[in-house]
Coordinates of C-alpha atoms in Angstrom, one line a residue:
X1 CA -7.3 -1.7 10.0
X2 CA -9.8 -1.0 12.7
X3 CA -11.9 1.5 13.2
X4 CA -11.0 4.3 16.2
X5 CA -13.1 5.3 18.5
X6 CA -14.8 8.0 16.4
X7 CA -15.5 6.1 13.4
X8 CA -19.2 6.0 12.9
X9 CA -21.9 6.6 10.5
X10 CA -22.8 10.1 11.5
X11 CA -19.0 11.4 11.4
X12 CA -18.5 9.7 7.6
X13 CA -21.5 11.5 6.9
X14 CA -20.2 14.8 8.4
X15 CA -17.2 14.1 6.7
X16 CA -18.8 14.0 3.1
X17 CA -21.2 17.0 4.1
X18 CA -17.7 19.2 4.5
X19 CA -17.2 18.7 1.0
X20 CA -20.6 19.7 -0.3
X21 CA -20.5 16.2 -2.0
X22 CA -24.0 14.6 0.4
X23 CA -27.5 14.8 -1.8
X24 CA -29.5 12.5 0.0
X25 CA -29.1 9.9 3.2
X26 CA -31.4 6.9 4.4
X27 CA -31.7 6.0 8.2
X28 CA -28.8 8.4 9.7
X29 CA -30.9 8.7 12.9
X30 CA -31.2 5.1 13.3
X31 CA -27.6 4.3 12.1
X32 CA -25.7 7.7 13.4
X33 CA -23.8 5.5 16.6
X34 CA -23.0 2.7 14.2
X35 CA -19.3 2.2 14.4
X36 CA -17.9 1.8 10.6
X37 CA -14.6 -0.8 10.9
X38 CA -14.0 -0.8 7.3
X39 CA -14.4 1.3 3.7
X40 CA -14.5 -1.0 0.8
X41 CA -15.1 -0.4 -3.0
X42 CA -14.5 -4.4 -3.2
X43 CA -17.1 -6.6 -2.6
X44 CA -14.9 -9.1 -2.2
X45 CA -12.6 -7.6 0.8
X46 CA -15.6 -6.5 2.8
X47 CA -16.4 -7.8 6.3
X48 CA -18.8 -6.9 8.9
X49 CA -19.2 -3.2 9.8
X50 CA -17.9 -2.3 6.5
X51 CA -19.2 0.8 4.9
X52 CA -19.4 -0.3 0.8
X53 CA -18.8 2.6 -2.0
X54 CA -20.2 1.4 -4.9
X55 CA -17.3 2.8 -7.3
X56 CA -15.8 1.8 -10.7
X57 CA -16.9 1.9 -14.5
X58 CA -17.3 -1.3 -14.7
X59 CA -20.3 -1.6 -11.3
X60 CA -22.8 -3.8 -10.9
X61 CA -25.6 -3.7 -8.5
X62 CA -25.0 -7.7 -7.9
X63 CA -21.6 -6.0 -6.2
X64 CA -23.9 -4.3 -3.2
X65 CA -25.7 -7.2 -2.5
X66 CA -22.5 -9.1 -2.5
X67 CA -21.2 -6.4 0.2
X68 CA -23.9 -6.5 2.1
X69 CA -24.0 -10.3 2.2
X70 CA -20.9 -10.1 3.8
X71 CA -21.8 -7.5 6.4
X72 CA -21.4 -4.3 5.1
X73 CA -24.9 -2.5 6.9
X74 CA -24.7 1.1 4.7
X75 CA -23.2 2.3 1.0
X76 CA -22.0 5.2 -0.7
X77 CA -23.4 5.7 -4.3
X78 CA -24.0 8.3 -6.7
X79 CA -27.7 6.2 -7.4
X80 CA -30.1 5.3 -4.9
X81 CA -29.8 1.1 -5.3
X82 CA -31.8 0.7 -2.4
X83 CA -32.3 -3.1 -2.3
X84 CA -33.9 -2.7 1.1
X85 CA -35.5 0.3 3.1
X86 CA -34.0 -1.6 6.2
X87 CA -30.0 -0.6 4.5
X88 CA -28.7 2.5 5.2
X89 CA -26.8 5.0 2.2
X90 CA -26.0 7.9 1.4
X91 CA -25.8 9.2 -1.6
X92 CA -23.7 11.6 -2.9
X93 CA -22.9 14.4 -6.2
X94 CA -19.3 12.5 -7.1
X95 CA -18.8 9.2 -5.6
X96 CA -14.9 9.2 -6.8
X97 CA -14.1 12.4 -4.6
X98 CA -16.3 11.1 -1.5
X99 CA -14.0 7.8 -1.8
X100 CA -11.3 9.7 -1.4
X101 CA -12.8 12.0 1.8
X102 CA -13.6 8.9 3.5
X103 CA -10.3 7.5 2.9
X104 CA -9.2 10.5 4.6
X105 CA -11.6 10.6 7.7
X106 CA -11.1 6.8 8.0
X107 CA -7.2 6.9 7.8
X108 CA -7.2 9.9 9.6
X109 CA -5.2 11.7 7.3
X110 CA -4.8 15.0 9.0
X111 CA -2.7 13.6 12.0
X112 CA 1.2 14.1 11.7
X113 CA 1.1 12.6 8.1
X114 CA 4.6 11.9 6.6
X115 CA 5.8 14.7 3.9
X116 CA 4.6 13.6 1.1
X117 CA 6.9 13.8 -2.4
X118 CA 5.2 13.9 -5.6
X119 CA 6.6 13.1 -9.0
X120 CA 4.8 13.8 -12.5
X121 CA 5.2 13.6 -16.2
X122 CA 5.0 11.1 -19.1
X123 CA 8.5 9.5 -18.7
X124 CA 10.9 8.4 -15.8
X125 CA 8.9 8.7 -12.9
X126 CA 9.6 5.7 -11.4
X127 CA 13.2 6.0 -12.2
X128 CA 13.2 9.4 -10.0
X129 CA 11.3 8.3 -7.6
X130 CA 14.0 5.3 -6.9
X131 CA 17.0 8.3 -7.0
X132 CA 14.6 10.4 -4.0
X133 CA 14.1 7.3 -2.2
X134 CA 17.7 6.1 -2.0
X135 CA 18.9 9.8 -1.2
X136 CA 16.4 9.9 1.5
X137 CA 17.3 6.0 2.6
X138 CA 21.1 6.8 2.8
X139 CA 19.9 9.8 5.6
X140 CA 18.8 7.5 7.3
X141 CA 14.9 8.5 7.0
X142 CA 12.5 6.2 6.7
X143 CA 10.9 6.1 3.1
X144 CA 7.4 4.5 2.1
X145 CA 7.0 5.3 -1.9
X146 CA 4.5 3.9 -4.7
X147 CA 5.2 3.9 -8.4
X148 CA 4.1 2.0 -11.6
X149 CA 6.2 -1.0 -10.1
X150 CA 5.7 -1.3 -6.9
X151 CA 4.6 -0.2 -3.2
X152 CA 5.9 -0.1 -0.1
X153 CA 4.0 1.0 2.8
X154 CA 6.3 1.0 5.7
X155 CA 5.6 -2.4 6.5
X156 CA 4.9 -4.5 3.6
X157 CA 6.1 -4.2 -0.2
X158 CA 3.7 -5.5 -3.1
X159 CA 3.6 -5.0 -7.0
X160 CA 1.3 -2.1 -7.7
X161 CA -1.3 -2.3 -11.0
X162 CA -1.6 1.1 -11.3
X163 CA 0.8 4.1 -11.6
X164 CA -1.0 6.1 -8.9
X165 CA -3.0 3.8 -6.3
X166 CA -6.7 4.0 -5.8
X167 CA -7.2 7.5 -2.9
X168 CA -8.2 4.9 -0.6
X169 CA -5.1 3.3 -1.0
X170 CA -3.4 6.0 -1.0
X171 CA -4.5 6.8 3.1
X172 CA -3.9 3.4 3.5
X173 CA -0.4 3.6 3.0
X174 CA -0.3 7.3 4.4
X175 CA -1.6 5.9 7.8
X176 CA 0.6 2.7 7.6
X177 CA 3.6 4.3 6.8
X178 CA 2.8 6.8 9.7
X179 CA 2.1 3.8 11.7
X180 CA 5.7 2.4 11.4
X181 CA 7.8 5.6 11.2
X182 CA 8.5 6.6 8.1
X183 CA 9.0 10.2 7.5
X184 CA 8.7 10.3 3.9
X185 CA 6.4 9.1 1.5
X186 CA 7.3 9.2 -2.3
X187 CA 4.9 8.4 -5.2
X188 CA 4.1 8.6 -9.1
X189 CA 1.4 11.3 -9.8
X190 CA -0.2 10.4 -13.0
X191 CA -2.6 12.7 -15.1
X192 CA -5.2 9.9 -14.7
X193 CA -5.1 9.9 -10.5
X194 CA -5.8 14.0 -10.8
X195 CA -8.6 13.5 -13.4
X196 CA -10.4 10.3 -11.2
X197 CA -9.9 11.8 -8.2
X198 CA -7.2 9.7 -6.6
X199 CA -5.1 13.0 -4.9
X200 CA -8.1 14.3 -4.3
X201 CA -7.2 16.3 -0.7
X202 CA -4.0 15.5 -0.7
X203 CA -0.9 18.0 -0.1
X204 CA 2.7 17.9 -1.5
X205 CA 5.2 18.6 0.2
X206 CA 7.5 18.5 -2.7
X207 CA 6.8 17.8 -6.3
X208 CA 8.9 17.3 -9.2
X209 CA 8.1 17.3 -12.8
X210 CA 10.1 15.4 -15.0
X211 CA 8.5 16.0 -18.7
X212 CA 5.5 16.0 -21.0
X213 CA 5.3 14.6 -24.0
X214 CA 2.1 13.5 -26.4
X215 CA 1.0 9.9 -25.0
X216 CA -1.8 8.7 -22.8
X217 CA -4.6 10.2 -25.6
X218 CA -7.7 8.0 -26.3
X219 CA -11.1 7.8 -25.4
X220 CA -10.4 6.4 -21.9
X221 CA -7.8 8.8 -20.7
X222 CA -7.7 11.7 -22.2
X223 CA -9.1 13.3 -25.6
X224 CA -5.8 15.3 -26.5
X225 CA -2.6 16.7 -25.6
X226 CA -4.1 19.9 -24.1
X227 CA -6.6 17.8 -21.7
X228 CA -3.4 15.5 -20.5
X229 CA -1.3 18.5 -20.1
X230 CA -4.1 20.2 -18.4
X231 CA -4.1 17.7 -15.7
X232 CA 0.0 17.5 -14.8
X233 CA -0.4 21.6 -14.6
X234 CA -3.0 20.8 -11.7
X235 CA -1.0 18.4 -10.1
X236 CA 2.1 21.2 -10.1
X237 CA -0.3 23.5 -8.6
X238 CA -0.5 21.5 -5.8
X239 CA 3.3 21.4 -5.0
X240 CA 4.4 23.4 -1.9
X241 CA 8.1 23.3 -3.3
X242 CA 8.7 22.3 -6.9
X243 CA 11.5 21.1 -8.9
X244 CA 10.9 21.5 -12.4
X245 CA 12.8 20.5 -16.1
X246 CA 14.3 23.3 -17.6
X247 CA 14.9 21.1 -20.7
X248 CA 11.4 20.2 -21.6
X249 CA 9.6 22.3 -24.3
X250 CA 6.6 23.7 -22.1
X251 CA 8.5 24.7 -19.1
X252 CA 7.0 28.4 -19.0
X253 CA 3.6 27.2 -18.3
X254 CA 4.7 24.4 -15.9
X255 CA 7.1 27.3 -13.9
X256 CA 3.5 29.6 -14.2
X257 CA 1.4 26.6 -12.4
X258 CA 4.6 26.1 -10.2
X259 CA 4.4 29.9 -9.4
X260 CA 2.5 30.0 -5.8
X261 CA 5.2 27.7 -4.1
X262 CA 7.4 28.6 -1.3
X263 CA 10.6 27.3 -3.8
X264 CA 11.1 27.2 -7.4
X265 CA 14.2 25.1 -8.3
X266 CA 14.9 23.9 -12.3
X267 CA 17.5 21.5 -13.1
X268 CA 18.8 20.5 -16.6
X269 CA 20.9 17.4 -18.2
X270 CA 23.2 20.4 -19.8
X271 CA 21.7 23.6 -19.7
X272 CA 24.0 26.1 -17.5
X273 CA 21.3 28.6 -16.6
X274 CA 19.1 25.8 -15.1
X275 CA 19.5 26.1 -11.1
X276 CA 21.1 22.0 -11.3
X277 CA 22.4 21.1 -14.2
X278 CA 25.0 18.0 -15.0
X279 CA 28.9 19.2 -16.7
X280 CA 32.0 16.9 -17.6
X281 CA 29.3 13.8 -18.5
X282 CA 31.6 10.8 -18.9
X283 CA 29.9 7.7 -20.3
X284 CA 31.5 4.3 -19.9
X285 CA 28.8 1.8 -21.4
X286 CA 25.9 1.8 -19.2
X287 CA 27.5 3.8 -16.4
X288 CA 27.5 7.9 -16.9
X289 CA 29.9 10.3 -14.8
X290 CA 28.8 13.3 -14.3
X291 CA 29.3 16.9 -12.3
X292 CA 26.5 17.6 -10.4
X293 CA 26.4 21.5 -9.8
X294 CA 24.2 23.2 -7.2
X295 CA 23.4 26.4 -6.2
X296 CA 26.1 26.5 -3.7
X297 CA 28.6 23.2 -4.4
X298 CA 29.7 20.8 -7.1
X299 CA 29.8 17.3 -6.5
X300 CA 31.1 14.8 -9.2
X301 CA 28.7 11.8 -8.9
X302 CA 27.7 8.5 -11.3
X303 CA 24.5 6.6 -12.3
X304 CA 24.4 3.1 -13.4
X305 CA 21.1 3.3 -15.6
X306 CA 21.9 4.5 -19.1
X307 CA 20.2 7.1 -20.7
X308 CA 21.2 11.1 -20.8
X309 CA 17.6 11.8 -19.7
X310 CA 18.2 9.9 -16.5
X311 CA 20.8 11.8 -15.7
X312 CA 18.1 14.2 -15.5
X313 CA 16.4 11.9 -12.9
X314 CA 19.0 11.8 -10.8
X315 CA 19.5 16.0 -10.4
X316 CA 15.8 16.3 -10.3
X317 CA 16.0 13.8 -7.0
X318 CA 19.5 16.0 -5.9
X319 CA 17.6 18.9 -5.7
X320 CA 14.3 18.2 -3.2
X321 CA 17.1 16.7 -1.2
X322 CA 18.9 20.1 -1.8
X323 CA 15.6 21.6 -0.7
X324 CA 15.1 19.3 2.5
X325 CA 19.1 20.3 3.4
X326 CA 20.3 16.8 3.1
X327 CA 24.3 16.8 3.3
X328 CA 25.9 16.0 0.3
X329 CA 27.5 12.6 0.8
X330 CA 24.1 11.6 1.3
X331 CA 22.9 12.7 -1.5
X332 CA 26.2 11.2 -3.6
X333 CA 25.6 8.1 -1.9
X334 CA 21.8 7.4 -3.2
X335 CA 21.9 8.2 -6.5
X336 CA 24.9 5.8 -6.8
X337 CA 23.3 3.1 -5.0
X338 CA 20.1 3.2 -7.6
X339 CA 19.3 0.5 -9.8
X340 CA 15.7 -0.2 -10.7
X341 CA 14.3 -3.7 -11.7
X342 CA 13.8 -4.1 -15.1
X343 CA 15.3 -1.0 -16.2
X344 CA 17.8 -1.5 -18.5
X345 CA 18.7 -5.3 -17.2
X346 CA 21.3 -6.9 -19.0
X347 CA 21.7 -11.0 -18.8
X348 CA 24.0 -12.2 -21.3
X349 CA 25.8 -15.8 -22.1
X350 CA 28.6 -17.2 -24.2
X351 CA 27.9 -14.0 -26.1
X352 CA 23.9 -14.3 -26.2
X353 CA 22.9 -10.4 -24.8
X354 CA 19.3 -9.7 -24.3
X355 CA 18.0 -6.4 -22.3
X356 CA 14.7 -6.1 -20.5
X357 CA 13.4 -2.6 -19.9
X358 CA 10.3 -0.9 -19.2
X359 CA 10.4 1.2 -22.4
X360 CA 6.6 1.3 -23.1
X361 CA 5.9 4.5 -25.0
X362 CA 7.8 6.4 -28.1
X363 CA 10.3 8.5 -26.2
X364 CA 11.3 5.7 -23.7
X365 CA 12.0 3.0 -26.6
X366 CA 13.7 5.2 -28.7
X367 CA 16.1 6.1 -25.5
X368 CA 16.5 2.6 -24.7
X369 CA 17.2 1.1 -28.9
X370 CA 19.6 4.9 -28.5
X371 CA 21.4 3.6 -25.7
X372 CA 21.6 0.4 -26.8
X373 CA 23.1 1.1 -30.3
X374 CA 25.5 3.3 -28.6
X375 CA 26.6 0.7 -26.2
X376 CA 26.5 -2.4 -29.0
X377 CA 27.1 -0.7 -32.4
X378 CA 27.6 -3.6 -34.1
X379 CA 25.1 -6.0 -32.6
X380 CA 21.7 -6.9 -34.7
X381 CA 18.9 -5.3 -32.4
X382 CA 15.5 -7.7 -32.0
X383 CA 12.9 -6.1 -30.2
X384 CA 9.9 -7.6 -28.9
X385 CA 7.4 -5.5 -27.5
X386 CA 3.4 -5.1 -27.3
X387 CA 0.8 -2.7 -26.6
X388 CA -2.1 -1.8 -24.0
X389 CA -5.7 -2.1 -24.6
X390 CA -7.8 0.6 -24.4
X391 CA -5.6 3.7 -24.0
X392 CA -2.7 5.3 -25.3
X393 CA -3.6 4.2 -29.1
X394 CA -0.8 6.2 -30.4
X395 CA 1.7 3.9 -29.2
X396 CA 0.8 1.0 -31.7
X397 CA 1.9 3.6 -34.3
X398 CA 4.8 5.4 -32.5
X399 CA 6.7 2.5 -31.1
X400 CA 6.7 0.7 -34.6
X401 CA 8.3 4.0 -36.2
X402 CA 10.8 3.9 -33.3
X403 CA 11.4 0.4 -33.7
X404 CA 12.0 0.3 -37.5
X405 CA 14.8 2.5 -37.1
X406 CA 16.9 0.3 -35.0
X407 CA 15.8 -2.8 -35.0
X408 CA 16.3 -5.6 -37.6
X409 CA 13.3 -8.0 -36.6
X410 CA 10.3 -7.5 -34.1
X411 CA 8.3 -10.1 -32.4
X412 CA 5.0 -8.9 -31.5
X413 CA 3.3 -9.4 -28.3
X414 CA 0.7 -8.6 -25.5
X415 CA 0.8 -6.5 -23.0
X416 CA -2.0 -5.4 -21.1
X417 CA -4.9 -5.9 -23.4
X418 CA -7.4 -5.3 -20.9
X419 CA -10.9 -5.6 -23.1
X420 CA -9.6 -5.6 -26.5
X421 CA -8.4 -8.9 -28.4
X422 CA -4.4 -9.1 -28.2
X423 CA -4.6 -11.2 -31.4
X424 CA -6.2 -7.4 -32.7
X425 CA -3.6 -5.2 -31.3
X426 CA -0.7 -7.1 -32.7
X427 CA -2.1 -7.2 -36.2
X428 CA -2.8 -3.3 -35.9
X429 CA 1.1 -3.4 -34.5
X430 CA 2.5 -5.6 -37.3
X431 CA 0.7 -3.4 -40.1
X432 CA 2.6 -0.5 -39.0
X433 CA 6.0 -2.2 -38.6
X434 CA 4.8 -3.8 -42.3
X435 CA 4.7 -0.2 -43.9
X436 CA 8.2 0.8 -42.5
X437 CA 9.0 -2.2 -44.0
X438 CA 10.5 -3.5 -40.6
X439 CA 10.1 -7.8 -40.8
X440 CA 8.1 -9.2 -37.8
X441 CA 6.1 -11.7 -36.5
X442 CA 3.7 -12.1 -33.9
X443 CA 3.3 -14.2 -31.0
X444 CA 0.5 -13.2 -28.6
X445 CA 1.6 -15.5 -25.4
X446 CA 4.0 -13.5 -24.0
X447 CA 5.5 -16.5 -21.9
X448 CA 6.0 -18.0 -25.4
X449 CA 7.1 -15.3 -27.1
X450 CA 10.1 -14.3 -25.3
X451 CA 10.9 -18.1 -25.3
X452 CA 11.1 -18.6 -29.2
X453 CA 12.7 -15.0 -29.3
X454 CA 15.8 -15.7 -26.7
X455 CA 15.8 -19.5 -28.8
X456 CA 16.2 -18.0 -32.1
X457 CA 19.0 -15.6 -30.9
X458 CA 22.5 -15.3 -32.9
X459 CA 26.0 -14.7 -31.7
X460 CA 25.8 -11.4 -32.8
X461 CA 21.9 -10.3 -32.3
X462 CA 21.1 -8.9 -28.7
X463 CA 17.3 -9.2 -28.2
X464 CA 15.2 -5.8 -25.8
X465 CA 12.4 -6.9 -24.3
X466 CA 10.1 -4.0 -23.4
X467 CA 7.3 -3.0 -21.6
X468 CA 6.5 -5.2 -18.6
X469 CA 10.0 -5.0 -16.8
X470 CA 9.9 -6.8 -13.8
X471 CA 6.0 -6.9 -13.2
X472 CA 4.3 -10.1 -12.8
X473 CA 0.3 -9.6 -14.0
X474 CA -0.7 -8.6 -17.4
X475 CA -4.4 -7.4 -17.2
X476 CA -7.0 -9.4 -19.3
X477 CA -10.7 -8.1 -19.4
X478 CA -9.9 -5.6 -16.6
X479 CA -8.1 -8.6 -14.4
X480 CA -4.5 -8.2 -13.6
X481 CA -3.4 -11.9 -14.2
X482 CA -0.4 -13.9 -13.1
X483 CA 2.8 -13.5 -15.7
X484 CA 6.2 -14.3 -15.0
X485 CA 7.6 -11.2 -15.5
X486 CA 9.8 -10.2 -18.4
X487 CA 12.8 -9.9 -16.3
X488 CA 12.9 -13.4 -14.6
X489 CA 12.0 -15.3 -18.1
X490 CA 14.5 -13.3 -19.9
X491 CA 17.0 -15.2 -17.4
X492 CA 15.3 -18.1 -17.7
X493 CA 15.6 -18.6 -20.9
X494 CA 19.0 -17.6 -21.9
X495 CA 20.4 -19.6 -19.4
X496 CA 18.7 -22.4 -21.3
X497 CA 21.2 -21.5 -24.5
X498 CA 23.9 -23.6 -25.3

């Protein structure tokens, strides 16, 4: 995106100077008229005119000089790493917030940005944010949203890497989806984006919060359950009108950080005293009837992902659209027409069944082997699953205990090991499943994996495949790399079965 006419040295430096966040600036006189066409934390993507922020745990000073060889004339750092006294920088107290203030002043965030919907918690974001978008689609508003899976800016859709994009992302797709008309724009919040700075200056129109439940704890997210909870209370904080689950055990203190916005609703799978709440649940395999009462109606509606707590989802979506006065069919009309990618995906063959989901953490792979035994009681339930490197370290443990109550073989696998050794994770992963005396075996290459897994299937065995869903990348040493995606192999290979 180009610059506008305003976008020059001297007003990113006012910009960072409104925040308190400037300690120290080189040449400004000189460079004050310079116009700035570009804000880049990639070496890589930068081009001349290009302001550089030298961001990211994993810097390196070779990165500047890389920028700067490709025509970035000034940087943002929270060290001087001067490599001339002929480059402009300035440098600042917290170089993740002043990313996101320039994203702001270079996007222009302040000027008729679309309402913004926020959605946090530890499971089914993505899910909800499929049921808002849809409701807002079928009333015929214009809807740009980001989640764990994917992005779409208005214009363009990608596969996202991260649950909440980088802040300068984030105005990116802010001033594209602007740009191209979209009035709504609906994202994933996750405890990480508040703690780095990634919402930093940003306002929600409306927020929802779906759960919390004890994940996301190690050394590179968050120390315990108090710091992770700590960071979704902020995030509710910043709601203008909240939508919150009455089912979930800490509800009084999210309602207490709710308490300064202009609307309170809560909503509930069951409970009756919730503001929307579900009656009369039908299920009929992977499809759930339900009642959906309101404050002021009662609509009977249906999902087609399984799973009571996405039931939950879908009210929790009801209800902003509640809020924003959308008329009912609408609102019927969206959560019926959601499905989501590699949620619950079913592809089965002359009696071959296998079922890709997302189901990454404890609670979401003990809904998914729940729903699954429910639907197939008398099926043999494989799983094969892995586990991240570098954060949420209680999952190795968890989703072994979860999957050596269902399942009757588990093939171990990668996904996302990031710096660590897969071969590592999966033996940590396979001594677990050994002491719940759960028989497995472990395959690192994904791609391989799920092969040899769908190969060795029986008539009666039905084969989850969790974690990766529809996503294409696994990230290796930091790098998201090419993967086919669980969800096309899965169909790949059983239609390869005889």
């Amino acid at each position: 995106m180009e610059a506008d006419g305003m976008l020059c040295f001297a007003t990113a430096l006012e910009a960072l100077q409104k925040h308190n966040l400037v300690k120290q600036v080189n040449r400004a006189d000189i460079l004050a008229n310079m116009p700035i066409r570009n804000v880049s934390y990639n070496s890589k993507e930068v081009k001349p005119g290009t302001l550089f922020v030298c961001k990211g745990l994993n810097y390196k000073k070779e990165y500047l000089q890389e920028a700067l060889d490709h025509g970035a004339f000034c940087y943002v750092s929270e060290s001087n790493q001067q490599v001339s006294e002929e480059i402009g920088f300035i440098l600042v107290t917290d170089i993740r917030k002043a990313l996101a203030v320039l994203g702001a002043w270079f996007y222009d965030y302040q000027k008729d940005h679309p309402r913004i919907y926020a959605v946090t918690g530890t499971k089914g974001k993505s899910t909800t944010v499929y049921f808002l978008r849809n409701i807002l689609s079928a009333a015929g508003e214009k809807v740009a949203y980001a989640t764990t899976v994917d992005i779409f800016d208005g214009v363009n859709a990608k596969e996202s890497t991260l649950t909440t994009p980088e802040s300068l992302e984030c105005h990116r797709i802010i001033r594209t989806a602007r740009d191209s008309g979209c009035d709504n724009f609906v994202m994933e919040v996750s405890s990480q984006a508040y703690k780095m700075d990634r919402i930093y200056g940003l306002d929600f129109s409306y927020g929802i919060f779906v759960n919390i439940t004890n994940d996301h704890i190690s050394p590179n997210e968050h120390c315990d359950f108090e710091d992770y909870f700590s960071c979704k209370l902020e995030i509710v904080k910043k709601y203008e009108n909240a939508v919150v689950n009455l089912d979930d055990p800490n509800v009084k203190r999210v309602l207490d950080a709710a308490k300064n916005a202009k609307q309170i609703y809560t909503y509930s799978v069951s409970n009756r005293s919730a503001d929307f709440y579900a009656a009369n649940v039908v299920k009929n395999g992977f499809v759930s009837s339900f009642d959906l009462v309101t404050p002021t109606y009662t609509l009977r509606t249906q999902i087609k992902i399984p799973g009571t707590f996405n039931i939950g989802n879908a009210i929790s979506a009801a209800a902003v659209a509640y809020m924003r006065n959308i008329p009912k069919e609408q609102i019927i009309r969206g959560i019926e027409d959601t499905i989501v990618p590699g949620r619950m995906s079913i592809y089965e063959k002359n009696g071959f069944t296998v079922v890709v989901d997302y189901a990454h953490n404890k609670e979401s792979i003990a809904v998914a082997l729940q729903a699954i035994r429910e639907y197939y009681p008398k099926k043999n339930i494989i799983v094969l699953f892995g586990c991240p490197g570098g954060k949420a370290l209680q999952r190795r443990l968890d989703m072994s205990v979860e999957c050596s109550k269902y399942a009757n073989y588990v093939y171990v696998s990668t996904e996302d090991p990031s710096y660590e050794d897969p071969n590592e994770i999966a033996k940590e992963v396979e001594g677990y499943l050994n002491e719940f005396h759960c028989e497995s075996e472990i395959i690192v290459d994904r791609d391989a994996a799920i092969r040899q897994a769908i190969s060795n299937l029986k008539q009666n065995d039905l084969l989850l495949i969790a974690g990766k869903g529809s996503e294409h990348y696994q990230v290796v040493n930091g790098v998201a790399q090419p993967y086919g995606g669980d969800t096309e192999l899965a169909e790949k290979y059983i239609n390869l079965l005889k």
